[in-house]
PDB file of C-alpha atoms in Angstrom:
ATOM      1  CA  MET A  18     133.215  96.325 101.448  1.00  0.00           C
ATOM      2  CA  ASN A  19     133.408  93.051 103.367  1.00  0.00           C
ATOM      3  CA  GLY A  20     130.440  91.040 104.581  1.00  0.00           C
ATOM      4  CA  GLN A  21     130.432  92.545 108.059  1.00  0.00           C
ATOM      5  CA  GLU A  22     130.475  96.096 106.706  1.00  0.00           C
ATOM      6  CA  GLN A  23     127.413  95.238 104.629  1.00  0.00           C
ATOM      7  CA  VAL A  24     125.422  94.439 107.787  1.00  0.00           C
ATOM      8  CA  ILE A  25     123.478  97.491 108.957  1.00  0.00           C
ATOM      9  CA  LEU A  26     121.329  95.777 111.619  1.00  0.00           C
ATOM     10  CA  SER A  27     122.244  92.793 113.770  1.00  0.00           C
ATOM     11  CA  VAL A  28     119.757  91.196 116.180  1.00  0.00           C
ATOM     12  CA  GLN A  29     121.680  88.894 118.519  1.00  0.00           C
ATOM     13  CA  ASP A  30     120.022  86.277 120.751  1.00  0.00           C
ATOM     14  CA  VAL A  31     117.200  88.610 121.776  1.00  0.00           C
ATOM     15  CA  HIS A  32     114.671  87.556 124.414  1.00  0.00           C
ATOM     16  CA  LYS A  33     111.487  89.259 125.608  1.00  0.00           C
ATOM     17  CA  HIS A  34     109.055  87.691 128.047  1.00  0.00           C
ATOM     18  CA  PHE A  35     105.703  88.975 129.294  1.00  0.00           C
ATOM     19  CA  GLY A  36     105.047  86.988 132.435  1.00  0.00           C
ATOM     20  CA  GLY A  37     105.106  83.370 131.323  1.00  0.00           C
ATOM     21  CA  LEU A  38     104.789  84.236 127.635  1.00  0.00           C
ATOM     22  CA  LYS A  39     108.053  83.995 125.698  1.00  0.00           C
ATOM     23  CA  ALA A  40     107.165  86.504 122.994  1.00  0.00           C
ATOM     24  CA  VAL A  41     110.706  86.545 121.583  1.00  0.00           C
ATOM     25  CA  ASN A  42     112.906  83.637 122.550  1.00  0.00           C
ATOM     26  CA  GLY A  43     116.536  83.786 121.394  1.00  0.00           C
ATOM     27  CA  VAL A  44     116.046  85.427 117.994  1.00  0.00           C
ATOM     28  CA  SER A  45     119.083  86.299 115.873  1.00  0.00           C
ATOM     29  CA  PHE A  46     119.285  87.640 112.328  1.00  0.00           C
ATOM     30  CA  GLN A  47     121.062  90.269 110.260  1.00  0.00           C
ATOM     31  CA  VAL A  48     119.863  92.843 107.738  1.00  0.00           C
ATOM     32  CA  GLN A  49     122.119  93.727 104.814  1.00  0.00           C
ATOM     33  CA  ARG A  50     122.645  97.383 103.914  1.00  0.00           C
ATOM     34  CA  GLY A  51     120.538  98.584 100.989  1.00  0.00           C
ATOM     35  CA  LYS A  52     118.441  95.403 100.855  1.00  0.00           C
ATOM     36  CA  ILE A  53     114.760  94.680 101.528  1.00  0.00           C
ATOM     37  CA  THR A  54     114.289  92.053 104.234  1.00  0.00           C
ATOM     38  CA  GLY A  55     110.946  90.581 105.202  1.00  0.00           C
ATOM     39  CA  LEU A  56     110.078  89.436 108.732  1.00  0.00           C
ATOM     40  CA  ILE A  57     107.157  87.043 108.449  1.00  0.00           C
ATOM     41  CA  GLY A  58     105.353  84.394 110.445  1.00  0.00           C
ATOM     42  CA  PRO A  59     101.901  83.344 111.651  1.00  0.00           C
ATOM     43  CA  ASN A  60      99.934  85.488 114.085  1.00  0.00           C
ATOM     44  CA  GLY A  61     101.610  85.484 117.487  1.00  0.00           C
ATOM     45  CA  ALA A  62     105.033  84.618 116.089  1.00  0.00           C
ATOM     46  CA  GLY A  63     106.708  87.588 117.817  1.00  0.00           C
ATOM     47  CA  LYS A  64     107.296  89.819 114.800  1.00  0.00           C
ATOM     48  CA  THR A  65     105.843  93.040 116.201  1.00  0.00           C
ATOM     49  CA  THR A  66     107.546  92.508 119.560  1.00  0.00           C
ATOM     50  CA  THR A  67     110.844  92.174 117.685  1.00  0.00           C
ATOM     51  CA  PHE A  68     110.094  95.423 115.839  1.00  0.00           C
ATOM     52  CA  ASN A  69     109.312  97.127 119.140  1.00  0.00           C
ATOM     53  CA  ILE A  70     112.651  95.984 120.574  1.00  0.00           C
ATOM     54  CA  ILE A  71     114.608  97.181 117.541  1.00  0.00           C
ATOM     55  CA  SER A  72     112.887 100.585 117.525  1.00  0.00           C
ATOM     56  CA  GLY A  73     113.226 101.187 121.268  1.00  0.00           C
ATOM     57  CA  PHE A  74     109.625 100.729 122.409  1.00  0.00           C
ATOM     58  CA  TYR A  75     110.578  97.613 124.398  1.00  0.00           C
ATOM     59  CA  ARG A  76     113.788  96.849 126.244  1.00  0.00           C
ATOM     60  CA  PRO A  77     114.916  93.248 125.669  1.00  0.00           C
ATOM     61  CA  ASP A  78     115.316  90.954 128.665  1.00  0.00           C
ATOM     62  CA  ALA A  79     118.504  89.572 127.128  1.00  0.00           C
ATOM     63  CA  GLY A  80     120.509  89.845 123.926  1.00  0.00           C
ATOM     64  CA  GLN A  81     121.475  92.927 121.967  1.00  0.00           C
ATOM     65  CA  VAL A  82     120.664  94.917 118.840  1.00  0.00           C
ATOM     66  CA  LEU A  83     123.423  96.612 116.846  1.00  0.00           C
ATOM     67  CA  PHE A  84     122.814  99.327 114.260  1.00  0.00           C
ATOM     68  CA  ASN A  85     125.863 100.326 112.233  1.00  0.00           C
ATOM     69  CA  GLY A  86     127.920  98.459 114.802  1.00  0.00           C
ATOM     70  CA  ALA A  87     126.594 100.438 117.805  1.00  0.00           C
ATOM     71  CA  ARG A  88     124.261  98.988 120.418  1.00  0.00           C
ATOM     72  CA  ILE A  89     120.790 100.510 120.341  1.00  0.00           C
ATOM     73  CA  ASP A  90     118.874  98.005 122.482  1.00  0.00           C
ATOM     74  CA  GLY A  91     117.442  99.812 125.485  1.00  0.00           C
ATOM     75  CA  LEU A  92     117.642 103.264 123.906  1.00  0.00           C
ATOM     76  CA  PRO A  93     114.364 105.247 123.882  1.00  0.00           C
ATOM     77  CA  PRO A  94     112.630 105.569 120.498  1.00  0.00           C
ATOM     78  CA  HIS A  95     113.726 109.183 119.902  1.00  0.00           C
ATOM     79  CA  ARG A  96     117.378 108.227 120.277  1.00  0.00           C
ATOM     80  CA  VAL A  97     116.972 105.253 117.948  1.00  0.00           C
ATOM     81  CA  PHE A  98     115.366 107.678 115.478  1.00  0.00           C
ATOM     82  CA  HIS A  99     118.383 109.990 115.674  1.00  0.00           C
ATOM     83  CA  HIS A 100     120.642 107.068 114.788  1.00  0.00           C
ATOM     84  CA  GLY A 101     118.848 107.006 111.409  1.00  0.00           C
ATOM     85  CA  LEU A 102     116.379 104.181 112.053  1.00  0.00           C
ATOM     86  CA  CYS A 103     112.680 105.006 111.511  1.00  0.00           C
ATOM     87  CA  ARG A 104     109.519 102.933 111.649  1.00  0.00           C
ATOM     88  CA  THR A 105     105.889 102.965 110.679  1.00  0.00           C
ATOM     89  CA  PHE A 106     103.041 101.302 112.583  1.00  0.00           C
ATOM     90  CA  GLN A 107     100.204  98.890 111.823  1.00  0.00           C
ATOM     91  CA  ILE A 108      97.788 101.708 112.670  1.00  0.00           C
ATOM     92  CA  SER A 109      98.662 104.989 110.972  1.00  0.00           C
ATOM     93  CA  ARG A 110      99.687 107.768 113.370  1.00  0.00           C
ATOM     94  CA  GLU A 111      99.143 110.838 111.252  1.00  0.00           C
ATOM     95  CA  LEU A 112      98.449 114.221 112.855  1.00  0.00           C
ATOM     96  CA  LYS A 113      94.815 114.387 111.896  1.00  0.00           C
ATOM     97  CA  LEU A 114      94.215 118.127 112.413  1.00  0.00           C
ATOM     98  CA  MET A 115      97.205 119.150 110.317  1.00  0.00           C
ATOM     99  CA  THR A 116      97.518 119.160 106.558  1.00  0.00           C
ATOM    100  CA  VAL A 117      99.438 116.529 104.659  1.00  0.00           C
ATOM    101  CA  MET A 118     102.227 119.049 104.019  1.00  0.00           C
ATOM    102  CA  GLU A 119     102.354 120.070 107.690  1.00  0.00           C
ATOM    103  CA  ASN A 120     102.663 116.414 108.706  1.00  0.00           C
ATOM    104  CA  LEU A 121     105.912 116.257 106.742  1.00  0.00           C
ATOM    105  CA  LEU A 122     107.279 119.654 107.737  1.00  0.00           C
ATOM    106  CA  LEU A 123     107.164 118.722 111.426  1.00  0.00           C
ATOM    107  CA  VAL A 124     109.506 115.735 110.968  1.00  0.00           C
ATOM    108  CA  PRO A 125     113.023 117.217 110.508  1.00  0.00           C
ATOM    109  CA  ALA A 126     114.872 117.828 113.761  1.00  0.00           C
ATOM    110  CA  GLY A 127     116.818 120.976 114.645  1.00  0.00           C
ATOM    111  CA  GLN A 128     114.820 123.445 112.575  1.00  0.00           C
ATOM    112  CA  LYS A 129     116.006 127.046 112.968  1.00  0.00           C
ATOM    113  CA  GLY A 130     112.444 128.299 113.405  1.00  0.00           C
ATOM    114  CA  GLU A 131     112.220 126.373 116.674  1.00  0.00           C
ATOM    115  CA  ASN A 132     114.984 128.551 118.117  1.00  0.00           C
ATOM    116  CA  LEU A 133     113.756 131.866 119.537  1.00  0.00           C
ATOM    117  CA  PHE A 134     117.086 133.599 118.874  1.00  0.00           C
ATOM    118  CA  ALA A 135     117.102 132.550 115.221  1.00  0.00           C
ATOM    119  CA  SER A 136     113.458 133.543 114.776  1.00  0.00           C
ATOM    120  CA  TRP A 137     114.173 137.046 116.065  1.00  0.00           C
ATOM    121  CA  PHE A 138     117.656 137.751 114.697  1.00  0.00           C
ATOM    122  CA  LEU A 139     118.104 135.394 111.739  1.00  0.00           C
ATOM    123  CA  PRO A 140     114.713 135.465 110.006  1.00  0.00           C
ATOM    124  CA  GLY A 141     116.315 135.171 106.562  1.00  0.00           C
ATOM    125  CA  GLN A 142     117.976 131.896 107.506  1.00  0.00           C
ATOM    126  CA  VAL A 143     114.732 130.629 108.993  1.00  0.00           C
ATOM    127  CA  ARG A 144     112.791 131.417 105.820  1.00  0.00           C
ATOM    128  CA  ALA A 145     115.490 129.883 103.610  1.00  0.00           C
ATOM    129  CA  GLN A 146     115.413 126.645 105.575  1.00  0.00           C
ATOM    130  CA  GLU A 147     111.612 126.569 105.469  1.00  0.00           C
ATOM    131  CA  ARG A 148     111.698 126.933 101.672  1.00  0.00           C
ATOM    132  CA  THR A 149     114.214 124.098 101.415  1.00  0.00           C
ATOM    133  CA  LEU A 150     112.157 121.807 103.644  1.00  0.00           C
ATOM    134  CA  ARG A 151     108.937 122.612 101.796  1.00  0.00           C
ATOM    135  CA  ALA A 152     110.569 121.790  98.467  1.00  0.00           C
ATOM    136  CA  LYS A 153     111.866 118.530  99.886  1.00  0.00           C
ATOM    137  CA  ALA A 154     108.431 117.656 101.304  1.00  0.00           C
ATOM    138  CA  LEU A 155     106.759 118.373  97.974  1.00  0.00           C
ATOM    139  CA  GLU A 156     109.259 116.148  96.142  1.00  0.00           C
ATOM    140  CA  ILE A 157     108.503 113.313  98.579  1.00  0.00           C
ATOM    141  CA  LEU A 158     104.744 113.826  98.247  1.00  0.00           C
ATOM    142  CA  GLU A 159     105.107 113.657  94.489  1.00  0.00           C
ATOM    143  CA  PHE A 160     107.060 110.421  94.888  1.00  0.00           C
ATOM    144  CA  VAL A 161     104.251 108.775  96.900  1.00  0.00           C
ATOM    145  CA  GLY A 162     101.472 110.312  94.809  1.00  0.00           C
ATOM    146  CA  LEU A 163     100.037 112.639  97.456  1.00  0.00           C
ATOM    147  CA  ALA A 164     101.167 116.026  96.125  1.00  0.00           C
ATOM    148  CA  HIS A 165      97.649 116.894  94.991  1.00  0.00           C
ATOM    149  CA  LEU A 166      96.468 116.434  98.602  1.00  0.00           C
ATOM    150  CA  GLN A 167      99.201 118.500 100.267  1.00  0.00           C
ATOM    151  CA  ASN A 168      96.753 121.080 101.640  1.00  0.00           C
ATOM    152  CA  GLU A 169      94.119 118.564 102.767  1.00  0.00           C
ATOM    153  CA  TYR A 170      93.755 117.635 106.417  1.00  0.00           C
ATOM    154  CA  ALA A 171      95.282 114.243 107.173  1.00  0.00           C
ATOM    155  CA  ALA A 172      92.071 113.143 108.897  1.00  0.00           C
ATOM    156  CA  GLY A 173      90.306 113.163 105.527  1.00  0.00           C
ATOM    157  CA  LEU A 174      92.661 110.715 103.830  1.00  0.00           C
ATOM    158  CA  SER A 175      91.643 107.181 102.993  1.00  0.00           C
ATOM    159  CA  GLY A 176      93.290 104.272 104.766  1.00  0.00           C
ATOM    160  CA  GLY A 177      95.606 103.651 101.845  1.00  0.00           C
ATOM    161  CA  GLN A 178      96.547 107.313 101.566  1.00  0.00           C
ATOM    162  CA  LYS A 179      97.381 107.359 105.276  1.00  0.00           C
ATOM    163  CA  ARG A 180      99.760 104.446 104.616  1.00  0.00           C
ATOM    164  CA  LEU A 181     101.457 106.512 101.941  1.00  0.00           C
ATOM    165  CA  LEU A 182     101.647 109.497 104.300  1.00  0.00           C
ATOM    166  CA  GLU A 183     103.367 107.300 106.902  1.00  0.00           C
ATOM    167  CA  LEU A 184     105.914 106.300 104.278  1.00  0.00           C
ATOM    168  CA  ALA A 185     106.405 109.935 103.248  1.00  0.00           C
ATOM    169  CA  ARG A 186     106.992 111.013 106.853  1.00  0.00           C
ATOM    170  CA  THR A 187     109.737 108.416 107.311  1.00  0.00           C
ATOM    171  CA  MET A 188     111.421 109.589 104.102  1.00  0.00           C
ATOM    172  CA  MET A 189     111.346 113.179 105.368  1.00  0.00           C
ATOM    173  CA  ALA A 190     113.677 112.087 108.183  1.00  0.00           C
ATOM    174  CA  ASP A 191     116.383 110.941 105.716  1.00  0.00           C
ATOM    175  CA  PRO A 192     116.686 107.540 107.408  1.00  0.00           C
ATOM    176  CA  GLN A 193     119.367 104.995 106.701  1.00  0.00           C
ATOM    177  CA  MET A 194     116.834 102.259 107.419  1.00  0.00           C
ATOM    178  CA  VAL A 195     113.067 102.004 107.793  1.00  0.00           C
ATOM    179  CA  LEU A 196     110.959  99.420 109.604  1.00  0.00           C
ATOM    180  CA  LEU A 197     107.639  99.041 107.821  1.00  0.00           C
ATOM    181  CA  ASP A 198     104.926  97.409 109.930  1.00  0.00           C
ATOM    182  CA  GLU A 199     102.368  95.913 107.540  1.00  0.00           C
ATOM    183  CA  PRO A 200     102.561  98.638 104.863  1.00  0.00           C
ATOM    184  CA  GLY A 201      99.916  96.870 102.794  1.00  0.00           C
ATOM    185  CA  ALA A 202      97.338  96.383 105.554  1.00  0.00           C
ATOM    186  CA  GLY A 203      93.835  97.392 104.526  1.00  0.00           C
ATOM    187  CA  VAL A 204      94.705  98.668 101.056  1.00  0.00           C
ATOM    188  CA  ASN A 205      93.224  97.601  97.741  1.00  0.00           C
ATOM    189  CA  PRO A 206      95.226  95.553  95.195  1.00  0.00           C
ATOM    190  CA  THR A 207      95.934  98.556  92.963  1.00  0.00           C
ATOM    191  CA  LEU A 208      97.380 100.592  95.809  1.00  0.00           C
ATOM    192  CA  MET A 209      99.233  97.503  97.044  1.00  0.00           C
ATOM    193  CA  ARG A 210     101.104  97.367  93.745  1.00  0.00           C
ATOM    194  CA  ARG A 211     101.972 101.059  94.048  1.00  0.00           C
ATOM    195  CA  ILE A 212     103.246 100.573  97.596  1.00  0.00           C
ATOM    196  CA  ALA A 213     105.373  97.627  96.444  1.00  0.00           C
ATOM    197  CA  GLY A 214     106.902  99.857  93.779  1.00  0.00           C
ATOM    198  CA  TYR A 215     107.643 102.591  96.332  1.00  0.00           C
ATOM    199  CA  ILE A 216     109.316 100.093  98.670  1.00  0.00           C
ATOM    200  CA  ARG A 217     111.543  98.808  95.865  1.00  0.00           C
ATOM    201  CA  SER A 218     112.426 102.374  94.928  1.00  0.00           C
ATOM    202  CA  LEU A 219     113.406 103.194  98.524  1.00  0.00           C
ATOM    203  CA  ALA A 220     116.147 100.581  98.304  1.00  0.00           C
ATOM    204  CA  THR A 221     117.194 100.701  94.662  1.00  0.00           C
ATOM    205  CA  ASP A 222     116.930 104.442  93.965  1.00  0.00           C
ATOM    206  CA  ARG A 223     117.416 106.012  97.401  1.00  0.00           C
ATOM    207  CA  GLY A 224     119.693 103.488  99.080  1.00  0.00           C
ATOM    208  CA  ILE A 225     117.434 103.061 102.111  1.00  0.00           C
ATOM    209  CA  THR A 226     117.534  99.682 103.854  1.00  0.00           C
ATOM    210  CA  VAL A 227     114.084  98.193 104.524  1.00  0.00           C
ATOM    211  CA  LEU A 228     112.883  95.654 107.094  1.00  0.00           C
ATOM    212  CA  LEU A 229     109.178  94.933 106.800  1.00  0.00           C
ATOM    213  CA  ILE A 230     106.486  92.900 108.504  1.00  0.00           C
ATOM    214  CA  GLU A 231     103.737  91.915 106.110  1.00  0.00           C
ATOM    215  CA  HIS A 232     101.054  89.221 105.942  1.00  0.00           C
ATOM    216  CA  ASP A 233     100.477  89.617 102.199  1.00  0.00           C
ATOM    217  CA  MET A 234     102.782  86.939 100.819  1.00  0.00           C
ATOM    218  CA  ASP A 235     102.569  88.264  97.264  1.00  0.00           C
ATOM    219  CA  LEU A 236     104.013  91.575  98.434  1.00  0.00           C
ATOM    220  CA  VAL A 237     106.707  89.851 100.506  1.00  0.00           C
ATOM    221  CA  MET A 238     107.778  87.478  97.748  1.00  0.00           C
ATOM    222  CA  ASN A 239     107.806  90.212  95.110  1.00  0.00           C
ATOM    223  CA  VAL A 240     109.791  92.901  96.937  1.00  0.00           C
ATOM    224  CA  CYS A 241     112.066  91.152  99.442  1.00  0.00           C
ATOM    225  CA  ASP A 242     115.667  90.145  98.793  1.00  0.00           C
ATOM    226  CA  TRP A 243     115.800  88.056 101.977  1.00  0.00           C
ATOM    227  CA  ILE A 244     113.154  86.710 104.345  1.00  0.00           C
ATOM    228  CA  VAL A 245     113.324  85.806 108.043  1.00  0.00           C
ATOM    229  CA  VAL A 246     110.545  83.537 109.304  1.00  0.00           C
ATOM    230  CA  MET A 247     109.472  83.507 112.954  1.00  0.00           C
ATOM    231  CA  SER A 248     107.220  81.039 114.744  1.00  0.00           C
ATOM    232  CA  SER A 249     106.294  80.873 118.443  1.00  0.00           C
ATOM    233  CA  GLY A 250     108.831  83.556 119.335  1.00  0.00           C
ATOM    234  CA  GLN A 251     111.767  81.907 117.601  1.00  0.00           C
ATOM    235  CA  LYS A 252     113.451  82.149 114.222  1.00  0.00           C
ATOM    236  CA  LEU A 253     112.214  79.228 112.181  1.00  0.00           C
ATOM    237  CA  ALA A 254     114.057  79.806 108.913  1.00  0.00           C
ATOM    238  CA  GLU A 255     115.596  82.405 106.654  1.00  0.00           C
ATOM    239  CA  GLY A 256     116.621  82.620 103.037  1.00  0.00           C
ATOM    240  CA  THR A 257     115.683  83.965  99.633  1.00  0.00           C
ATOM    241  CA  PRO A 258     111.993  84.099  98.705  1.00  0.00           C
ATOM    242  CA  ASP A 259     112.352  80.882  96.683  1.00  0.00           C
ATOM    243  CA  GLN A 260     114.088  79.074  99.542  1.00  0.00           C
ATOM    244  CA  VAL A 261     111.469  80.167 102.064  1.00  0.00           C
ATOM    245  CA  ARG A 262     108.605  79.321  99.741  1.00  0.00           C
ATOM    246  CA  GLN A 263     109.844  75.736  99.443  1.00  0.00           C
ATOM    247  CA  ASN A 264     110.802  75.199 103.087  1.00  0.00           C
ATOM    248  CA  PRO A 265     108.630  72.432 104.626  1.00  0.00           C
ATOM    249  CA  ALA A 266     108.992  73.859 108.145  1.00  0.00           C
ATOM    250  CA  VAL A 267     107.641  77.239 106.949  1.00  0.00           C
ATOM    251  CA  LEU A 268     104.687  75.587 105.237  1.00  0.00           C
ATOM    252  CA  GLU A 269     103.932  73.606 108.383  1.00  0.00           C
ATOM    253  CA  ALA A 270     104.042  76.740 110.567  1.00  0.00           C
ATOM    254  CA  TYR A 271     101.560  78.550 108.343  1.00  0.00           C
ATOM    255  CA  LEU A 272      99.269  75.576 107.816  1.00  0.00           C
ATOM    256  CA  GLY A 273      99.477  74.558 111.455  1.00  0.00           C
ATOM    257  CA  GLY A 274      97.019  77.296 112.469  1.00  0.00           C
ATOM    258  CA  GLN A 275      98.966  79.276 115.050  1.00  0.00           C
ATOM    259  CA  ASN A 276      96.796  81.801 116.827  1.00  0.00           C
ATOM    260  CA  ARG A 277      97.571  84.847 118.963  1.00  0.00           C
TER     261      ARG A 277
END
């Protein structure tokens, strides 16, 4: 596999303005297949806007985004999802009035039970698929440590457990790549370590590529293979965790007190 084939996501000279605000101003970077890449920077650096462009929530004003060599910039989120690219959000978006298990079972597309003809005339196939999906969901819940809560309503989960449910829902979609938006936000140190372990396992054991935004530098430095640093809407630097940690421009950006 050559270097280009190892690139799963390519962000090329992307721009996004909101009035006079240049939220993303000519950003370019690549994400290697099967690796964990961090996207970091001070508040207001343009990280979340970049995520929103990649995942289809914003259309860029200029530039392009390639996923597996195909352009996805400008596609709506559901079409980006069907390409195999999933994301989580800073604020968990669980279905509060459904159980943890039901939150996962709703994710897979093209279920036979959604087809009236299959429900009436192929009930055996419908039940067989439901059993398969339930077994898969249970395996994922066991992976993230939520199996014992499978029948609890999602509204009753703690903040950290909702983070884990978000991760489980993305895994249920069998993505090639996940965008994790602050997976450690609002969780205690013990759960943070668990989440870090799950993120590593996504890449090393399941072959899922990860791009994450995170303000907790311990998490970023411990799990990421490569780090892209943004500041004031532009890419400031990129490199290994050690290279980024020692980069004077990165230190200046963080100590310079950027605000949203």
